[in-house]
Amino acid sequence: MTNEDDIELKVCKKCDAPLPCDALRLNYFNLNTCICDDCFNQLS
């Protein structure tokens, strides 16, 4: 396993879930940098 296989995680400030935040592959923080997209959509 190399560093290229690692997925960077970031914790959502609202739901405390550790979610992927890789700009090139998988990112759950597209709409806001502090809360995940699911929480952001629930607030809207």
mmCIF file with all atom_site columns, C-alpha atoms in Angstrom:
data_model
loop_
_atom_site.group_PDB
_atom_site.id
_atom_site.type_symbol
_atom_site.label_atom_id
_atom_site.label_alt_id
_atom_site.label_comp_id
_atom_site.label_asym_id
_atom_site.label_entity_id
_atom_site.label_seq_id
_atom_site.pdbx_PDB_ins_code
_atom_site.Cartn_x
_atom_site.Cartn_y
_atom_site.Cartn_z
_atom_site.occupancy
_atom_site.B_iso_or_equiv
_atom_site.pdbx_formal_charge
_atom_site.auth_seq_id
_atom_site.auth_comp_id
_atom_site.auth_asym_id
_atom_site.auth_atom_id
_atom_site.pdbx_PDB_model_num
ATOM 1  C CA . MET A 1 1  ? 0.000   0.000  0.000  1.00 0.00 ? 1  MET A CA 1
ATOM 2  C CA . THR A 1 2  ? 1.357   3.393  -0.942 1.00 0.00 ? 2  THR A CA 1
ATOM 3  C CA . ASN A 1 3  ? 0.422   6.935  -0.036 1.00 0.00 ? 3  ASN A CA 1
ATOM 4  C CA . GLU A 1 4  ? -1.440  7.153  -3.357 1.00 0.00 ? 4  GLU A CA 1
ATOM 5  C CA . ASP A 1 5  ? -3.947  4.601  -2.014 1.00 0.00 ? 5  ASP A CA 1
ATOM 6  C CA . ASP A 1 6  ? -4.658  6.619  1.133  1.00 0.00 ? 6  ASP A CA 1
ATOM 7  C CA . ILE A 1 7  ? -7.887  8.592  1.300  1.00 0.00 ? 7  ILE A CA 1
ATOM 8  C CA . GLU A 1 8  ? -7.782  11.940 3.073  1.00 0.00 ? 8  GLU A CA 1
ATOM 9  C CA . LEU A 1 9  ? -10.579 12.261 5.643  1.00 0.00 ? 9  LEU A CA 1
ATOM 10 C CA . LYS A 1 10 ? -12.130 15.376 7.131  1.00 0.00 ? 10 LYS A CA 1
ATOM 11 C CA . VAL A 1 11 ? -14.666 15.516 9.977  1.00 0.00 ? 11 VAL A CA 1
ATOM 12 C CA . CYS A 1 12 ? -17.941 17.334 9.375  1.00 0.00 ? 12 CYS A CA 1
ATOM 13 C CA . LYS A 1 13 ? -18.537 20.055 12.004 1.00 0.00 ? 13 LYS A CA 1
ATOM 14 C CA . LYS A 1 14 ? -22.279 19.285 12.124 1.00 0.00 ? 14 LYS A CA 1
ATOM 15 C CA . CYS A 1 15 ? -22.596 15.481 12.098 1.00 0.00 ? 15 CYS A CA 1
ATOM 16 C CA . ASP A 1 16 ? -19.026 14.549 13.234 1.00 0.00 ? 16 ASP A CA 1
ATOM 17 C CA . ALA A 1 17 ? -18.718 11.983 10.432 1.00 0.00 ? 17 ALA A CA 1
ATOM 18 C CA . PRO A 1 18 ? -15.236 11.369 9.015  1.00 0.00 ? 18 PRO A CA 1
ATOM 19 C CA . LEU A 1 19 ? -15.726 11.684 5.255  1.00 0.00 ? 19 LEU A CA 1
ATOM 20 C CA . PRO A 1 20 ? -13.423 11.675 2.220  1.00 0.00 ? 20 PRO A CA 1
ATOM 21 C CA . CYS A 1 21 ? -12.246 15.081 1.037  1.00 0.00 ? 21 CYS A CA 1
ATOM 22 C CA . ASP A 1 22 ? -9.923  14.290 -1.852 1.00 0.00 ? 22 ASP A CA 1
ATOM 23 C CA . ALA A 1 23 ? -10.112 17.005 -4.511 1.00 0.00 ? 23 ALA A CA 1
ATOM 24 C CA . LEU A 1 24 ? -9.307  14.609 -7.344 1.00 0.00 ? 24 LEU A CA 1
ATOM 25 C CA . ARG A 1 25 ? -11.254 11.476 -6.385 1.00 0.00 ? 25 ARG A CA 1
ATOM 26 C CA . LEU A 1 26 ? -14.023 11.626 -3.790 1.00 0.00 ? 26 LEU A CA 1
ATOM 27 C CA . ASN A 1 27 ? -15.086 14.744 -1.911 1.00 0.00 ? 27 ASN A CA 1
ATOM 28 C CA . TYR A 1 28 ? -18.070 15.231 0.414  1.00 0.00 ? 28 TYR A CA 1
ATOM 29 C CA . PHE A 1 29 ? -17.222 18.901 1.057  1.00 0.00 ? 29 PHE A CA 1
ATOM 30 C CA . ASN A 1 30 ? -18.128 20.445 -2.312 1.00 0.00 ? 30 ASN A CA 1
ATOM 31 C CA . LEU A 1 31 ? -20.747 22.939 -1.102 1.00 0.00 ? 31 LEU A CA 1
ATOM 32 C CA . ASN A 1 32 ? -19.089 24.072 2.141  1.00 0.00 ? 32 ASN A CA 1
ATOM 33 C CA . THR A 1 33 ? -15.599 23.584 3.550  1.00 0.00 ? 33 THR A CA 1
ATOM 34 C CA . CYS A 1 34 ? -16.759 22.954 7.139  1.00 0.00 ? 34 CYS A CA 1
ATOM 35 C CA . ILE A 1 35 ? -19.875 20.790 6.801  1.00 0.00 ? 35 ILE A CA 1
ATOM 36 C CA . CYS A 1 36 ? -20.546 17.876 4.461  1.00 0.00 ? 36 CYS A CA 1
ATOM 37 C CA . ASP A 1 37 ? -22.839 18.148 1.454  1.00 0.00 ? 37 ASP A CA 1
ATOM 38 C CA . ASP A 1 38 ? -25.595 16.087 3.149  1.00 0.00 ? 38 ASP A CA 1
ATOM 39 C CA . CYS A 1 39 ? -25.724 18.407 6.172  1.00 0.00 ? 39 CYS A CA 1
ATOM 40 C CA . PHE A 1 40 ? -25.537 21.471 3.928  1.00 0.00 ? 40 PHE A CA 1
ATOM 41 C CA . ASN A 1 41 ? -28.536 20.224 1.915  1.00 0.00 ? 41 ASN A CA 1
ATOM 42 C CA . GLN A 1 42 ? -30.515 19.568 5.114  1.00 0.00 ? 42 GLN A CA 1
ATOM 43 C CA . LEU A 1 43 ? -29.931 23.172 6.208  1.00 0.00 ? 43 LEU A CA 1
ATOM 44 C CA . SER A 1 44 ? -31.072 24.585 2.853  1.00 0.00 ? 44 SER A CA 1
#
